[in-house]
Coordinates of N, CA and C and ligand atoms in Angstrom, one line a residue:
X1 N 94.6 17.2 6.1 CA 95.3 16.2 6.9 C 95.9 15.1 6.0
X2 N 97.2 14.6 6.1 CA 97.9 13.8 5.3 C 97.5 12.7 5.5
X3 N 97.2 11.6 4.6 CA 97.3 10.1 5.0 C 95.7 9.3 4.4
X4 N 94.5 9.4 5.1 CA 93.7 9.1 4.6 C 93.3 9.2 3.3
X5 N 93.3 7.7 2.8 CA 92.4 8.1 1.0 C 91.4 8.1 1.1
X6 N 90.8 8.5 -0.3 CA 89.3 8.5 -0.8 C 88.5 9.5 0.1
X7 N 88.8 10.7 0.6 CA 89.0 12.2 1.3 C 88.1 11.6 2.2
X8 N 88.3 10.3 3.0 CA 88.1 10.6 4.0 C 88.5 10.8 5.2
X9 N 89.5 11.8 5.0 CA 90.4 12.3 6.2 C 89.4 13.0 7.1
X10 N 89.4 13.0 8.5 CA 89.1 14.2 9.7 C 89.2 15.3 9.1
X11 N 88.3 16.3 8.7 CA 88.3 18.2 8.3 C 88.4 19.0 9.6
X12 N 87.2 18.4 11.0 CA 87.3 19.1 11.5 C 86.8 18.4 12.9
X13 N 87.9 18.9 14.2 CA 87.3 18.2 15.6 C 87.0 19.3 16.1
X14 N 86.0 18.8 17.2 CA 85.1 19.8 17.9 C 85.9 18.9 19.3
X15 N 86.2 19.9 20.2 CA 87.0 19.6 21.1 C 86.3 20.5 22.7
X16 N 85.9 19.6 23.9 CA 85.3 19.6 25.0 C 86.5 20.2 26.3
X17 N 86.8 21.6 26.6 CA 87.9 21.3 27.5 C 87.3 22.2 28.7
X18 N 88.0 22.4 29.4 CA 88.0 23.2 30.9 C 88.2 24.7 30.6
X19 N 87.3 25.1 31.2 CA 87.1 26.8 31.3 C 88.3 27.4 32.5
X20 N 89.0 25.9 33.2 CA 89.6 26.4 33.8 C 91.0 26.0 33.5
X21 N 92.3 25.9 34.5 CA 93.5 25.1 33.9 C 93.8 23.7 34.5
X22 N 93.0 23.6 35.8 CA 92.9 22.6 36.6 C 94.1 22.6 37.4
X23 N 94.3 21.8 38.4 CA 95.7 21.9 39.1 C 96.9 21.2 39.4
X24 N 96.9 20.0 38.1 CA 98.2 20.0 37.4 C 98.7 20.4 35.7
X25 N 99.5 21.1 36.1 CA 99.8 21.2 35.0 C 99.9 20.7 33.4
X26 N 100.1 19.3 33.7 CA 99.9 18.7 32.7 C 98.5 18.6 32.0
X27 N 97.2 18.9 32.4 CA 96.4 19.3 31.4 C 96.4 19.9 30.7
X28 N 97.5 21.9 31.2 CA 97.1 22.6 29.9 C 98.1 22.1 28.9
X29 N 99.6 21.6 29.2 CA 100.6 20.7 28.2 C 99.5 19.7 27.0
X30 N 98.5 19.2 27.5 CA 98.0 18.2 27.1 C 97.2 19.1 25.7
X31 N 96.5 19.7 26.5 CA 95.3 20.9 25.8 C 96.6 21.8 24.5
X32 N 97.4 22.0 24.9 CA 98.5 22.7 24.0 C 98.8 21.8 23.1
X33 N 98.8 20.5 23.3 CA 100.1 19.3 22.5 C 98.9 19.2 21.6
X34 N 97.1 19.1 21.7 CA 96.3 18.8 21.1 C 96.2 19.5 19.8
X35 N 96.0 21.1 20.6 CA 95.7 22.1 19.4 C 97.0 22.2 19.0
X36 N 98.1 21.7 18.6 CA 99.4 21.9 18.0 C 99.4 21.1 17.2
X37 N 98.9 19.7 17.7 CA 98.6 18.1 16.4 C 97.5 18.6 15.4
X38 N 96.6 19.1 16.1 CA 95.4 19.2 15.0 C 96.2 20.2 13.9
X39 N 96.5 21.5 14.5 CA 96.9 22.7 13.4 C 97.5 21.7 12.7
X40 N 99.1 21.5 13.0 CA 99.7 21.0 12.0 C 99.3 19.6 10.9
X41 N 98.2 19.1 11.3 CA 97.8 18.1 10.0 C 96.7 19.0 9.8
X42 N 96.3 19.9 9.5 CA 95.4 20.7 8.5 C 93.8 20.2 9.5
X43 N 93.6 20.1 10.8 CA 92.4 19.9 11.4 C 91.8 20.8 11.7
X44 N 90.4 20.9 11.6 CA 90.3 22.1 12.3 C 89.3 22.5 13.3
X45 N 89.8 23.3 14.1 CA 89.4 23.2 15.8 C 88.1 23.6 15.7
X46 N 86.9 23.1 16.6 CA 86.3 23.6 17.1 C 85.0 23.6 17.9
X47 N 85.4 24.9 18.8 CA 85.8 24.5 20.7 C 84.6 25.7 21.0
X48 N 84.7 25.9 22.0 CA 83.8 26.8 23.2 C 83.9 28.3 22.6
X49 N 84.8 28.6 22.1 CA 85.2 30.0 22.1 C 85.3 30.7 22.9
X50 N 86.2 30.1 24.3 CA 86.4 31.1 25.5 C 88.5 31.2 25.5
X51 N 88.3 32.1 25.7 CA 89.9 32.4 26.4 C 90.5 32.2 27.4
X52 N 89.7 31.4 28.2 CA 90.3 30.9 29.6 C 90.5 29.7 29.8
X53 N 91.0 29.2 30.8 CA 91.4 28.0 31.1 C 91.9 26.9 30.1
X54 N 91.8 25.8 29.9 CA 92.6 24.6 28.8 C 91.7 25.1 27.7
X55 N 90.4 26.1 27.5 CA 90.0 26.1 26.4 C 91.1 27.5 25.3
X56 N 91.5 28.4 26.4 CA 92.6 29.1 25.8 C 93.7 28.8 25.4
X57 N 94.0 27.6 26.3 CA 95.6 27.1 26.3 C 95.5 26.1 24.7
X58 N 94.4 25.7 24.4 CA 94.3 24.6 23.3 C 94.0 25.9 22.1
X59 N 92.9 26.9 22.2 CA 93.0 27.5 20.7 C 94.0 28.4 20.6
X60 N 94.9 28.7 21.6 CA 96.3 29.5 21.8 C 97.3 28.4 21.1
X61 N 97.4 27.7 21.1 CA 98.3 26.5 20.6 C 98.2 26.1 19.0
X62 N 96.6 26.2 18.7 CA 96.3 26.1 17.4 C 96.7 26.7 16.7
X63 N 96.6 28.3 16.7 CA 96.5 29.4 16.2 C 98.2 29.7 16.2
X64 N 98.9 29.2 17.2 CA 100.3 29.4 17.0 C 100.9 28.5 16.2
X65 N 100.5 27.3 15.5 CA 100.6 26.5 14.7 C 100.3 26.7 13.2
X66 N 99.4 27.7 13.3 CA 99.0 28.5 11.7 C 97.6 27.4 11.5
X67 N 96.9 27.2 12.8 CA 95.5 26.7 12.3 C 94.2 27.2 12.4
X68 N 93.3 26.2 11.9 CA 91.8 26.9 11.3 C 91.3 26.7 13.0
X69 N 90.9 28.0 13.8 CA 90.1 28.0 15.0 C 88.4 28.8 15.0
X70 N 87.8 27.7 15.4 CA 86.3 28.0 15.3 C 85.6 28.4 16.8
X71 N 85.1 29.4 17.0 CA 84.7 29.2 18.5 C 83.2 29.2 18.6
X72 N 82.5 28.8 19.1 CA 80.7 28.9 18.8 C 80.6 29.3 20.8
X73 N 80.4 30.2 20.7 CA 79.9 31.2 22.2 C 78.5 31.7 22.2
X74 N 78.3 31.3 23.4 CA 76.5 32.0 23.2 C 76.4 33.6 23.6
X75 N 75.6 34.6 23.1 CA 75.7 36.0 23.0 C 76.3 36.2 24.7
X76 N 75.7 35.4 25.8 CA 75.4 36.0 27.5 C 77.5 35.7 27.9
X77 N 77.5 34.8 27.1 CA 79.4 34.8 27.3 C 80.4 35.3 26.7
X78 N 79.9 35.9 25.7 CA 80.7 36.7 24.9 C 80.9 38.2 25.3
X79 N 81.7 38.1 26.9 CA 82.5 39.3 26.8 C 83.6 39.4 27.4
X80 N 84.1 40.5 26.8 CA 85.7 40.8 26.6 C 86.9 40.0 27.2
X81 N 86.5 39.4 28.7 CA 87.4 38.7 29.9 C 87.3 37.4 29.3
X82 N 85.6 36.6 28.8 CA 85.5 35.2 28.7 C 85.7 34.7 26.9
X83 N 85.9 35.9 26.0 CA 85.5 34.9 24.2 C 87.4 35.3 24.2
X84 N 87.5 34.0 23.3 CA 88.9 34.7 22.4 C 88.4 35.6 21.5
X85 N 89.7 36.9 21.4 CA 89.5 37.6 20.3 C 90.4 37.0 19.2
X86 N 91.4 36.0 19.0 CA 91.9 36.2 17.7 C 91.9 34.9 17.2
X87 N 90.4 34.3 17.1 CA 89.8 33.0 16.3 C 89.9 33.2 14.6
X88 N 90.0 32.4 14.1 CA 89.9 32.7 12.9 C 87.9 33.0 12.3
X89 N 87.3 32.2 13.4 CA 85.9 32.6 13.3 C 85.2 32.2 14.7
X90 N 84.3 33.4 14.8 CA 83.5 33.1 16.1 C 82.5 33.3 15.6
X91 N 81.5 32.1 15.8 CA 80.2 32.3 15.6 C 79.7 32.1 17.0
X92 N 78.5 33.5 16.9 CA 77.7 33.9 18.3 C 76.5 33.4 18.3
X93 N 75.8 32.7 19.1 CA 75.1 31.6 19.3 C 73.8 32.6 20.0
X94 N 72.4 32.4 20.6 CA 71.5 32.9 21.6 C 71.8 31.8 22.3
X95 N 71.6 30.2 22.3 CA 71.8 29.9 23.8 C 72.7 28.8 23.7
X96 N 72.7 28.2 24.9 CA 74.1 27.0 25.2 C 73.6 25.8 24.4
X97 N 71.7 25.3 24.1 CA 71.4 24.5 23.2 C 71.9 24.5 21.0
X98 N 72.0 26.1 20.9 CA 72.4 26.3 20.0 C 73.5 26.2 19.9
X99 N 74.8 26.5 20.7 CA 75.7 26.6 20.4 C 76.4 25.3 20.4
X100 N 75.7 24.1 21.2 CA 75.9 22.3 21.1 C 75.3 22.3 19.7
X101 N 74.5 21.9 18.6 CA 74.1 22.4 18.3 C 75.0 22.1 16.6
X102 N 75.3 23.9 16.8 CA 76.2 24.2 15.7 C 77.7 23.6 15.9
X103 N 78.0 23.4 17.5 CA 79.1 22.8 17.3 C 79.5 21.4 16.6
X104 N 78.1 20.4 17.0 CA 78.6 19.1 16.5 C 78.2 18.9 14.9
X105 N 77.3 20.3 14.6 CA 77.2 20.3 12.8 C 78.2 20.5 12.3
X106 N 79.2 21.3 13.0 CA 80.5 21.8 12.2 C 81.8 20.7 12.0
X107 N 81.3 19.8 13.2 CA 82.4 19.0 13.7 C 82.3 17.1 13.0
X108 N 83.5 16.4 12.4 CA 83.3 14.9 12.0 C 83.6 14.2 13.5
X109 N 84.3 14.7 14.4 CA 84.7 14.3 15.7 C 84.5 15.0 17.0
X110 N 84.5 14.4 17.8 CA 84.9 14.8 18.9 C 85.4 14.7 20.2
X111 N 86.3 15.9 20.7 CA 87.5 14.9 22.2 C 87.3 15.7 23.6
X112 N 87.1 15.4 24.0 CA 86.9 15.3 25.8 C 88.5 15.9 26.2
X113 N 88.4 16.8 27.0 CA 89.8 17.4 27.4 C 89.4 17.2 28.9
X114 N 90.1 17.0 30.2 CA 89.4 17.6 31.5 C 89.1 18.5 31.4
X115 N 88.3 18.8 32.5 CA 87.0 19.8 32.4 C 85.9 19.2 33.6
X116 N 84.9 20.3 33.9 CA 84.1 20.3 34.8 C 82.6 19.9 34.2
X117 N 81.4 20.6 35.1 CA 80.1 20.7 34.3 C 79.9 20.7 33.3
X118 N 80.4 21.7 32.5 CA 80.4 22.0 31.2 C 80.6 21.1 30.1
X119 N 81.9 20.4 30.2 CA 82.4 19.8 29.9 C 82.2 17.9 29.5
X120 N 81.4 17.7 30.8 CA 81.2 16.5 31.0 C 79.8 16.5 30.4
X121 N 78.9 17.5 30.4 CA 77.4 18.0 29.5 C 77.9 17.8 28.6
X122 N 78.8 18.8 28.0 CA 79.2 18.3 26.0 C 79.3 16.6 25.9
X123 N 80.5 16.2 26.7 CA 80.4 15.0 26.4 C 79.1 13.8 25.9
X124 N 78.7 13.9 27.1 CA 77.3 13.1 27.3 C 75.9 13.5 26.5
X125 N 76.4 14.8 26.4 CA 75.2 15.0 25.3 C 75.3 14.0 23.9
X126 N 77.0 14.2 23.2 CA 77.2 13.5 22.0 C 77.4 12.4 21.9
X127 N 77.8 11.4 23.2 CA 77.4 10.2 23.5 C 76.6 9.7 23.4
X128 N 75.4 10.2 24.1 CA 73.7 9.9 24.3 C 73.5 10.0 23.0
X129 N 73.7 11.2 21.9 CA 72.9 11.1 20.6 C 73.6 9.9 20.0
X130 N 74.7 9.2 20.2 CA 75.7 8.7 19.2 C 74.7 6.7 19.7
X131 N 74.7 6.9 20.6 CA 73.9 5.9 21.6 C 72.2 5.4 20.7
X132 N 71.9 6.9 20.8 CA 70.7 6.7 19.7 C 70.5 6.6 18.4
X133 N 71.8 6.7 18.2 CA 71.9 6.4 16.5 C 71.5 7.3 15.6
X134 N 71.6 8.6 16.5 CA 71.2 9.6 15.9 C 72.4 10.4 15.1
X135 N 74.1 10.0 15.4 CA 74.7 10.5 14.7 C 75.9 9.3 14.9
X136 N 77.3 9.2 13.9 CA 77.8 7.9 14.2 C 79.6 8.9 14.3
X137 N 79.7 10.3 14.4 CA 80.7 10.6 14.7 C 81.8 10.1 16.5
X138 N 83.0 9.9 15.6 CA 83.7 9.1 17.0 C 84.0 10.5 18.1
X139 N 83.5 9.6 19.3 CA 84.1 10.3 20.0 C 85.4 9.8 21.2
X140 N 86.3 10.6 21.8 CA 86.8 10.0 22.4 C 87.7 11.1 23.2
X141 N 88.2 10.2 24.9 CA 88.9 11.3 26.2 C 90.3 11.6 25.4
X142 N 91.2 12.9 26.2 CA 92.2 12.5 26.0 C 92.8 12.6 27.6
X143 N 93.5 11.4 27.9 CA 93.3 11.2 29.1 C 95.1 11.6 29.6
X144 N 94.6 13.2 30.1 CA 96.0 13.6 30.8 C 96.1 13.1 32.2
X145 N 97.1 13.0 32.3 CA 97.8 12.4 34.2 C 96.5 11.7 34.9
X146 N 96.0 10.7 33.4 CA 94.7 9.7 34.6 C 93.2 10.9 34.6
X147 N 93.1 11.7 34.4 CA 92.0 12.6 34.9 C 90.5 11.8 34.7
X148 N 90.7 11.1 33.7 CA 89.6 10.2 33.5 C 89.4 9.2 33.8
X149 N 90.5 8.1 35.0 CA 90.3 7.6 35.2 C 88.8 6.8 36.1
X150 N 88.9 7.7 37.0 CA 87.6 7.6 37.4 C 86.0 7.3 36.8
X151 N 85.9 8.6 35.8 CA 85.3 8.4 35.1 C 85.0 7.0 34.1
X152 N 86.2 6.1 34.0 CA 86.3 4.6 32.8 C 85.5 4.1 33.9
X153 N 86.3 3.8 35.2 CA 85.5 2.9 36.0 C 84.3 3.2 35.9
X154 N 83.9 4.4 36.3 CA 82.1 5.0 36.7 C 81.5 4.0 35.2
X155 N 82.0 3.9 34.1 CA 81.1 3.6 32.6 C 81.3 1.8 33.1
X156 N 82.6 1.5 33.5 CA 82.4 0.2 33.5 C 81.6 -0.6 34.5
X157 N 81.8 0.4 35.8 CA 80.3 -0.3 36.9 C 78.8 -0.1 35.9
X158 N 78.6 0.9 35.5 CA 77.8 0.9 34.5 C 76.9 0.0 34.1
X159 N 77.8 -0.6 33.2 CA 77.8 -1.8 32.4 C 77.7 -3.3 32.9
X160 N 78.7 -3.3 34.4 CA 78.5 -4.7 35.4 C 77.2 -4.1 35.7
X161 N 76.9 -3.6 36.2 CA 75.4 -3.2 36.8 C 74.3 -3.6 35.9
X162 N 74.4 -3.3 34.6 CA 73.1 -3.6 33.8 C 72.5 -2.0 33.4
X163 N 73.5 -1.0 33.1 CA 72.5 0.3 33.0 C 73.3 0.6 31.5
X164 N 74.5 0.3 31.1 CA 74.8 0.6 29.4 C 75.4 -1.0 28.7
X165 N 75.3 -1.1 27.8 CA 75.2 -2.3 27.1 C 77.1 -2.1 26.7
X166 N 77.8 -3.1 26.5 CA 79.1 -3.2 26.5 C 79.5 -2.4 24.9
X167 N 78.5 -2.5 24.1 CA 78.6 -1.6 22.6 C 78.8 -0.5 22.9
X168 N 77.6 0.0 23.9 CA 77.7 1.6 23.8 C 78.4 2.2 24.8
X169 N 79.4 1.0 25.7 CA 80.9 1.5 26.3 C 81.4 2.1 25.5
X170 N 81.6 1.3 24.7 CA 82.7 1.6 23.3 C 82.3 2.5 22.7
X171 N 81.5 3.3 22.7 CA 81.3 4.5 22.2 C 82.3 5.8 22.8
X172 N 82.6 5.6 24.1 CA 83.8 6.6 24.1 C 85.1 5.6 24.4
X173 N 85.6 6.1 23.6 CA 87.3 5.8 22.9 C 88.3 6.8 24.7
X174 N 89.0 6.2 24.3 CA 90.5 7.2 25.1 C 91.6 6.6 24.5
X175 N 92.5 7.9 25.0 CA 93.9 7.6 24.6 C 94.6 8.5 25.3
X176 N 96.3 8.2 25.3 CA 97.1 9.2 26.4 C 98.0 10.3 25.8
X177 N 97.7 10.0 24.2 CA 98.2 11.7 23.5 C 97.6 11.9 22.0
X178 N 98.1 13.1 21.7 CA 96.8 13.6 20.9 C 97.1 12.5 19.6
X179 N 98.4 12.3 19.1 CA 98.8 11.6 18.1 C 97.5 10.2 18.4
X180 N 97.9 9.4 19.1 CA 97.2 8.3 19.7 C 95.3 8.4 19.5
X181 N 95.5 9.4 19.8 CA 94.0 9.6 19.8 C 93.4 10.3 18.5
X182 N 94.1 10.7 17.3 CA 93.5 11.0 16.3 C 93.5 9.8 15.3
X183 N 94.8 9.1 15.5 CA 94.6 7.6 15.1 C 93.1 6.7 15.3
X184 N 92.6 6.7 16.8 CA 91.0 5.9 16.3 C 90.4 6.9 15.9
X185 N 90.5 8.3 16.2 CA 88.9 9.0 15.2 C 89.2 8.7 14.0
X186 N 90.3 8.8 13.6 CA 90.8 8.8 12.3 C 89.9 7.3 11.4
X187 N 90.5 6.2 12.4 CA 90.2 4.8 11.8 C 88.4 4.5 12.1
X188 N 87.9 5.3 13.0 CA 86.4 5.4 12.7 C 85.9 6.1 11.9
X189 N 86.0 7.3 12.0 CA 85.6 8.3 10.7 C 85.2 7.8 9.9
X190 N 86.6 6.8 9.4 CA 86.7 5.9 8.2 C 85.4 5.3 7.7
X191 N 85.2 4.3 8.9 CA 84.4 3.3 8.9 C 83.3 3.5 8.8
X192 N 82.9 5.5 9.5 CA 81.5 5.4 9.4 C 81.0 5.7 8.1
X193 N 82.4 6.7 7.9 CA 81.9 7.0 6.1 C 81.8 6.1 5.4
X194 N 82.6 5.0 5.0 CA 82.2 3.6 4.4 C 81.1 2.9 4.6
X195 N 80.6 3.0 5.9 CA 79.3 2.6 6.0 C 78.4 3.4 5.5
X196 N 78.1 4.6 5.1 CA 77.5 5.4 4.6 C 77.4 5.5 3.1
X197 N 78.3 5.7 2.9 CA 78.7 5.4 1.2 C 77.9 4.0 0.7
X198 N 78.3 2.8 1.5 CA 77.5 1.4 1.3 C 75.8 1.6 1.5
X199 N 76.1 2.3 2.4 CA 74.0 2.4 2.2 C 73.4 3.5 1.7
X200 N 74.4 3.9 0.7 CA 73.9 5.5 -0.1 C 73.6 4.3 -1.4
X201 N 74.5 3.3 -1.7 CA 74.9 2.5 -2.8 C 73.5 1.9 -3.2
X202 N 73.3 1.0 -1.9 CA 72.7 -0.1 -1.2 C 71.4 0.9 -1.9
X203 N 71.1 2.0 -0.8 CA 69.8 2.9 -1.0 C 69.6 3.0 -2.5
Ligands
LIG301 P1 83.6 23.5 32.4 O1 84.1 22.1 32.1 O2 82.5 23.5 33.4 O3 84.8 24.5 32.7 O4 83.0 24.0 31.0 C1 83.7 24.1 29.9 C2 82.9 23.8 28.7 O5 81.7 24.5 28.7 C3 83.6 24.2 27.4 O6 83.8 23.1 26.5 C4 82.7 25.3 26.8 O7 82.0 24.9 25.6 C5 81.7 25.6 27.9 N1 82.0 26.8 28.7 C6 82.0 26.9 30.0 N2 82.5 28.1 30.5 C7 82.8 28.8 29.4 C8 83.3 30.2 29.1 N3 83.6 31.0 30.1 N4 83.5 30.6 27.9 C9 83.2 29.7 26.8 N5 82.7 28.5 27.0 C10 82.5 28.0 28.2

């Protein structure tokens, strides 16, 4: 990836999308525009390892860009109708805890695409650890035609309510295109690696 000194550029996003296409179109545009930004600054994807829905249309886009695609599938979904065959690596998982898992070990980031169950689980899972301070990688929506909106409110009653603290709002980021949105993981990455480096120093 061009631009970041002192290597701490983004290597690799780990990316949350829909098994399905949803029913405007502009998701899978969004899911395509994503995996097209990542390929072309040297990012590298990695997603569900399915071939269906915004999760196909995003590592179909990658891969047409000449980029690095990772797919982490657990053995019970890996067949022929639901895994992509032409990842540059699929790693096969035993269950959906392993394959969360290896995804966010592989991954400095991670982005929320629409999506359903699935989807909203990845999220919240890396939120919740990020919440506990158990890992400080940025995460953040990419928010096609509003799909999230709902969702900001649901975090901001939240927060008027008294059930998440206004910091750990801020723990998910959004933005309205991929460019936009690799910009803050980018400028957090940063920050957390500098914070790290300081208490490696510090240590
Ligand atoms: P959903 O949002 O419910 O469609 O689920 C999508 C998310 O769950 C993706 O990010 C995947 O990691 C995982 N997932 C769900 N269904 C599949 C599938 N058929 N193949 C691969 N991964 C899937």
């Amino acid at each position: 990836m061009s631009g970041a000194p002192g290597g701490t550029a983004l290597q690799s996003v780990c990316v949350f999308c829909g098994s399905s296409v949803g029913r405007h179109p502009e998701y899978a545009v969004a899911a395509r525009r994503l995996g097209a930004v990542l390929a072309l600054r040297g990012v590298r994807v990695v997603y569900g390892g399915g071939r269906v829905g915004l999760m196909g249309a995003l590592a179909d886009a990658a891969l047409e860009s000449g980029g690095n695609v990772v797919g982490v599938i657990p053995e019970a979904l890996r067949t022929s109708e639901l895994a992509h065959d032409r990842l540059s690596d699929l790693r096969v998982v035993s269950s959906m805890h392993e394959r969360k898992a290896l995804m966010a070990e592989l991954s400095d980031a991670f982005v929320a695409l629409p999506g359903g169950y699935g989807t909203l689980d990845e999220l919240f899972e890396v939120v919740t650890c990020a919440q506990l301070g158990i890992h400080r990688k940025p995460i953040a929506l990419l928010d096609a035609a509003g799909y999230f909106e709902p969702l900001a409110a649901m975090l901001d009653r939240a927060v008027e309510e008294g059930f998440l603290s206004p910091e750990h709002r801020a723990l998910i980021m959004c933005a309205n295109t991929p460019e936009a949105l690799l910009g803050c993981l980018q400028t957090h990455h940063q920050a957390a690696v500098a914070e790290r480096q300081a208490a490696g120093e510090a240590g």
